Tab-separated table of C-alpha atoms in Angstrom:
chain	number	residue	atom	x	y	z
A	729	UNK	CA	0.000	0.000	0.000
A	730	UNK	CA	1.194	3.488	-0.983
A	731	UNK	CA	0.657	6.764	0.015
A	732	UNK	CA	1.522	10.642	-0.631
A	733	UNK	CA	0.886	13.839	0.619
A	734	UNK	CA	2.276	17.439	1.291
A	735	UNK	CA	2.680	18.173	4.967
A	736	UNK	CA	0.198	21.127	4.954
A	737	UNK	CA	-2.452	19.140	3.304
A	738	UNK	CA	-5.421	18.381	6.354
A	739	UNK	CA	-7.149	15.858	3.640
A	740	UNK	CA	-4.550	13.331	3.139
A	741	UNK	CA	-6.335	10.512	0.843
A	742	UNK	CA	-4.591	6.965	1.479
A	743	UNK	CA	-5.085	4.072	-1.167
A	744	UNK	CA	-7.931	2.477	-0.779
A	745	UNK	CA	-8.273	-0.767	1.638
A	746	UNK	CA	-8.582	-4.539	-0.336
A	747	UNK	CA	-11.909	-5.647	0.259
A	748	UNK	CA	-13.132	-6.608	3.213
A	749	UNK	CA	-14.250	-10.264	2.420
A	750	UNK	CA	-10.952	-11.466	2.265
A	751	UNK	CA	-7.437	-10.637	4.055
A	752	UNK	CA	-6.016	-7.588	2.479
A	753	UNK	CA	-2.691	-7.810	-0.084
A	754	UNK	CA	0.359	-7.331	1.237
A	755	UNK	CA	0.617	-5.089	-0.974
A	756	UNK	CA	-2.733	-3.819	-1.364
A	757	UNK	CA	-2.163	-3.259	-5.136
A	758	UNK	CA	-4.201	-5.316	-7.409
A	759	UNK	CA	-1.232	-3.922	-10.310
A	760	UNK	CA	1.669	-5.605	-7.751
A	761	UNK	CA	2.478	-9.013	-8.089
A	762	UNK	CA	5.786	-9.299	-5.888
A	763	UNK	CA	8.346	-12.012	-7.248
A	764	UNK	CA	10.484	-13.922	-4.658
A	765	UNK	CA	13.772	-11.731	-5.275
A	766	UNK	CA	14.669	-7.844	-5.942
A	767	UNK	CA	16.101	-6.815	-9.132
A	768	UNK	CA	19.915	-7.973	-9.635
A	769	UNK	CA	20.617	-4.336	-9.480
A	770	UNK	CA	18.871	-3.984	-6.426
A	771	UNK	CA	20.276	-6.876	-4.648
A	772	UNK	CA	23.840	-6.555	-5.683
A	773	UNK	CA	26.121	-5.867	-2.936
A	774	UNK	CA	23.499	-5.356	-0.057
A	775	UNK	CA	23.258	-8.055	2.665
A	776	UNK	CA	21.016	-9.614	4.876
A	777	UNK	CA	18.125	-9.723	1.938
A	778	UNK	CA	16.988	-12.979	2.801
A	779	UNK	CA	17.080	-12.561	6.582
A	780	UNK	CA	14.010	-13.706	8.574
A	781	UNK	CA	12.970	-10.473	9.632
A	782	UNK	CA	10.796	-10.872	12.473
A	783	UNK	CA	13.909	-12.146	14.393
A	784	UNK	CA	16.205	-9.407	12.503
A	785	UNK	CA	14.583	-6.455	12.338
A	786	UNK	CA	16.931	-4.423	12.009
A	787	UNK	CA	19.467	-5.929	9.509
A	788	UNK	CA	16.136	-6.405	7.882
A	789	UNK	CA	15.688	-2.690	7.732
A	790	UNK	CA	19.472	-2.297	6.477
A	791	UNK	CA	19.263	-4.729	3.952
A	792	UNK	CA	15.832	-2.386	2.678
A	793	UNK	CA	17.612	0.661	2.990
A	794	UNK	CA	20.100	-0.672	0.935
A	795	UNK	CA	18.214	-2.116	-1.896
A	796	UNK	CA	16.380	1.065	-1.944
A	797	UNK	CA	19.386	3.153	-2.670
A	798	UNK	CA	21.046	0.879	-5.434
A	799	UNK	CA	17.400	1.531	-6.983
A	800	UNK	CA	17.790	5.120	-6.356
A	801	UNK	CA	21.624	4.837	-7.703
A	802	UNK	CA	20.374	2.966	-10.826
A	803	UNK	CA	18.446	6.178	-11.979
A	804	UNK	CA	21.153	8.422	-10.857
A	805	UNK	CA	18.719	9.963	-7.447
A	806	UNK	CA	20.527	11.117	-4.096
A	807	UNK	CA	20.606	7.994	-1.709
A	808	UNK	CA	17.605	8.260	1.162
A	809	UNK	CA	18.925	8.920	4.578
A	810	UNK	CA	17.687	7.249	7.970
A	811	UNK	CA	15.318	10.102	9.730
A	812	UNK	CA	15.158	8.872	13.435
A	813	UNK	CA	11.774	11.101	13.782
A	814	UNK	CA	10.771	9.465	10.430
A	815	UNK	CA	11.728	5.579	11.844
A	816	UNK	CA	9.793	6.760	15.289
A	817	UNK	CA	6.731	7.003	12.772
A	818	UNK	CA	7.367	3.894	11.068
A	819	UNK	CA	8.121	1.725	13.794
A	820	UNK	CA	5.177	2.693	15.830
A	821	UNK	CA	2.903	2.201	13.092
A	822	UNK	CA	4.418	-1.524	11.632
A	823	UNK	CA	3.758	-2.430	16.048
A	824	UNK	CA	0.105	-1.175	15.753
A	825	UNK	CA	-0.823	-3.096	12.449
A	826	UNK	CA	-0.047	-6.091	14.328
A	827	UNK	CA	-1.553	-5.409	17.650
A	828	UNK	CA	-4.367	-3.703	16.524
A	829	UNK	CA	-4.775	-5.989	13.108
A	830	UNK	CA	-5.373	-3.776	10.248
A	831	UNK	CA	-3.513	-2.793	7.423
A	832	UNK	CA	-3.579	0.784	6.477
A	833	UNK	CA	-2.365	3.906	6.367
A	834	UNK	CA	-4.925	5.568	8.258
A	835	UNK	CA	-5.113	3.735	11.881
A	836	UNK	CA	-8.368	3.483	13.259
A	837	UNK	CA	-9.573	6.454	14.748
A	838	UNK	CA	-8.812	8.585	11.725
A	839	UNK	CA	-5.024	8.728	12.320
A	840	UNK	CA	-3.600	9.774	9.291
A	841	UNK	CA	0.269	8.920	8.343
A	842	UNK	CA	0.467	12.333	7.504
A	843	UNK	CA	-0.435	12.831	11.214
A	844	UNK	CA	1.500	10.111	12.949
A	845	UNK	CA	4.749	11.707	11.255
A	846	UNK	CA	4.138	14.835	12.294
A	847	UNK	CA	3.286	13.653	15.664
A	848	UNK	CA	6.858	12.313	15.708
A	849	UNK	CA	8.053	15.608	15.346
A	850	UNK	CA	9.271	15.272	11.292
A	851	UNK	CA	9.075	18.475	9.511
A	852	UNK	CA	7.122	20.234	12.277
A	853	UNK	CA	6.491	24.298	10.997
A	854	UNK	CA	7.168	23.618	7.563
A	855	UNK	CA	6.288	22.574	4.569
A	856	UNK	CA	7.629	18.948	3.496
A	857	UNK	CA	6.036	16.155	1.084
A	858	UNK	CA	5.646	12.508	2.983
A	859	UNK	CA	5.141	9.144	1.539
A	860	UNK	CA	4.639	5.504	2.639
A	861	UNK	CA	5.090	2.140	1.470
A	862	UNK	CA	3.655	-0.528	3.421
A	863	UNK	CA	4.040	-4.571	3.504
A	864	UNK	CA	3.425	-7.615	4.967
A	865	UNK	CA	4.590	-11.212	4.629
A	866	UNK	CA	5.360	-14.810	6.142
A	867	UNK	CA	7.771	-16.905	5.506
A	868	UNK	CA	10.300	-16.379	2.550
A	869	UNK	CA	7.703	-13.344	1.240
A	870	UNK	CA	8.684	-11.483	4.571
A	871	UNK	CA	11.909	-11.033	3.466
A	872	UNK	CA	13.618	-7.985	2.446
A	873	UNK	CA	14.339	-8.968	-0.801
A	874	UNK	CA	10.725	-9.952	-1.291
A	875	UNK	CA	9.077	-6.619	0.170
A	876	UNK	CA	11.436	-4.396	-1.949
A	877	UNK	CA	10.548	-6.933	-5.081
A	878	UNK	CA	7.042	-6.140	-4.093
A	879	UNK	CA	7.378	-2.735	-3.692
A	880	UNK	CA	9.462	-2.156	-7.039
A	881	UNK	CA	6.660	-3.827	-9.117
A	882	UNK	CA	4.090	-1.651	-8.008
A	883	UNK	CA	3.499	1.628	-9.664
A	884	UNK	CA	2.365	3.520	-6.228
A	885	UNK	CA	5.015	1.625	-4.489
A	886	UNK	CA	7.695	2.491	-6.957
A	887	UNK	CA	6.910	6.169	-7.291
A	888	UNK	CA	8.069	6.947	-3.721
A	889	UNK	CA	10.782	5.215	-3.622
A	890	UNK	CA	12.342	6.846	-7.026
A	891	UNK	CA	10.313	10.064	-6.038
A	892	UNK	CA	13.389	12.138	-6.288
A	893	UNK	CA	11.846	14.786	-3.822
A	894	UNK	CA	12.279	12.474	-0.756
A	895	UNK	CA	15.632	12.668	1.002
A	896	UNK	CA	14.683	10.880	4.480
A	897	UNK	CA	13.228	7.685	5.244
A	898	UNK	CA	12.061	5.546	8.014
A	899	UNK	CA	11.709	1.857	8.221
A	900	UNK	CA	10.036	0.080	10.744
A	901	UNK	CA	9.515	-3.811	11.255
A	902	UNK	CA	6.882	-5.214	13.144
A	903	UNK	CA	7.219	-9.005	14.086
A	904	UNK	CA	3.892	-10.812	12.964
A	905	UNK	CA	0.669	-9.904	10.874
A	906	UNK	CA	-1.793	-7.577	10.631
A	907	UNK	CA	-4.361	-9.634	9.840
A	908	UNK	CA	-6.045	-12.665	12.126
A	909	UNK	CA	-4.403	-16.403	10.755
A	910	UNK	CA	-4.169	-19.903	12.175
A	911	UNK	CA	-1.346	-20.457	9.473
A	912	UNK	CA	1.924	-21.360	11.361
A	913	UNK	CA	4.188	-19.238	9.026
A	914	UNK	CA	2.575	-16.404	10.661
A	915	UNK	CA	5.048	-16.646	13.955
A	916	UNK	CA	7.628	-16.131	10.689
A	917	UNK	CA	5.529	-12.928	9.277
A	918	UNK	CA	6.826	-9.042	9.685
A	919	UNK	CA	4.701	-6.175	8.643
A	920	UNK	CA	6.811	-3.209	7.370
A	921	UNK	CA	6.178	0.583	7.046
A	922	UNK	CA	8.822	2.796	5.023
A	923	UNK	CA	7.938	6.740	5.720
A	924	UNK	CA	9.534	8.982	2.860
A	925	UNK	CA	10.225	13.059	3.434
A	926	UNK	CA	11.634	15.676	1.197
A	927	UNK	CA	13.892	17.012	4.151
C-alpha cells in the first residue's frame, strides 16, 4: 500500500483498503504481483536480503535501505537517509498493524500517516512532502528482498521510492501480521512501514 501527501495538506487521501471479504494484499495493489527476489541491481552488494525479519529487524531494515538506494543509484537519485523522527513514525505504526490488526495507512480512529509523522516531530512548521510504502509477509515473502521486489513492481510503491523529492526515510519492522491467521508461518511474518520526506 502506498501513500503521498504534502505536509500542509489536512485531507490526506490513502489508497484504498482490499476488500473486506478477504485478508487484504500485502501489498494492497491489485497492479503488484511481488516475485520472490529484488532486481539484480537492487540486490547486488546489499546483505542480509533474505534474513528472517521478524527475528532481525533491524538488519532487515538495512538490507531495505540498501536495496532502496542501489534503486535510487540505478536512476542516478541522491541515496535516502535514515530520519530517526521518520523511523519513530514507522516503527510505531508496523507495532500497531499487528496489535491492533489492520492494514492501512490511516489507523483506526482517523489517524492519518500524515499525522503520525508529524506527531513524531518530522518536519514540524514547515512545509515537506511525505510518503509511505507498506508490507506484509510470512515466511520467505517477509523477506527484504521480497518486500522491496514487491514494492518495485508496483506503480504507487515504486513512485516513492524513485520520487526524487524524498531525502529521508524511516523503516520500521513489526514481528507478525496484521491480519487474524491460524497459518503457522505467521510466527515467521513481519509487517513493514517505510515513511519517505523531502527534508
Amino acid at each position: 500500500m502506498a501513500a503521498t501527501a504534502p505536509l500542509a495538506s489536512s485531507a490526506a487521501s490513502p489508497a484504498p483498503l482490499a476488500s473486506e471479504a478477504a485478508p487484504p494484499s500485502p501489498f494492497a495493489s491489485e497492479a503488484a504481483a511481488p516475485s520472490p527476489l529484488a532486481s539484480e541491481a537492487a540486490r547486488g552488494g546489499c546483505e542480509h536480503v533474505e534474513v528472517l525479519a521478524s527475528a532481525e529487524p533491524e538488519l532487515a531494515a538495512e538490507a531495505i535501505l540498501c536495496m532502496l538506494n542501489r534503486e535510487r543509484a540505478a536512476r542516478h537519485l541522491s541515496p535516502l537517509r535514515r530520519n530517526p523522527r521518520l523511523t519513530t513514525a514507522a516503527d510505531g505504526h508496523s507495532r500497531d498493524m499487528v496489535r491492533r490488526r489492520y492494514f492501512a495507512h490511516t489507523a483506526p480512529g482517523r489517524v492519518t500517516f500524515v499525522r503520525r509523522i508529524t506527531r513524531a516531530r518530522y518536519a514540524r512548521g514547515g512545509a515537506a512532502k511525505l510518503g509511505e510504502n507498506l508490507a506484509w509477509g510470512m515466511g520467505d515473502p517477509a523477506a527484504p528482498s521480497a518486500v522491496v521486489s514487491g514494492w518495485m513492481h508496483s506503480p504507487e510503491h515504486r513512485a516513492n521510492i524513485l520520487d526524487p523529492a524524498f531525502r529521508s526515510i524511516g523503516i520500521g519492522i513489526a514481528a507478525g501480521v496484521p491480519v487474524a491467521t491460524a497459518s503457522a508461518a505467521a510466527a515467521s511474518g513481519a509487517t513493514y512501514t517505510t515513511d519517505f520526506g523531502s527534508r
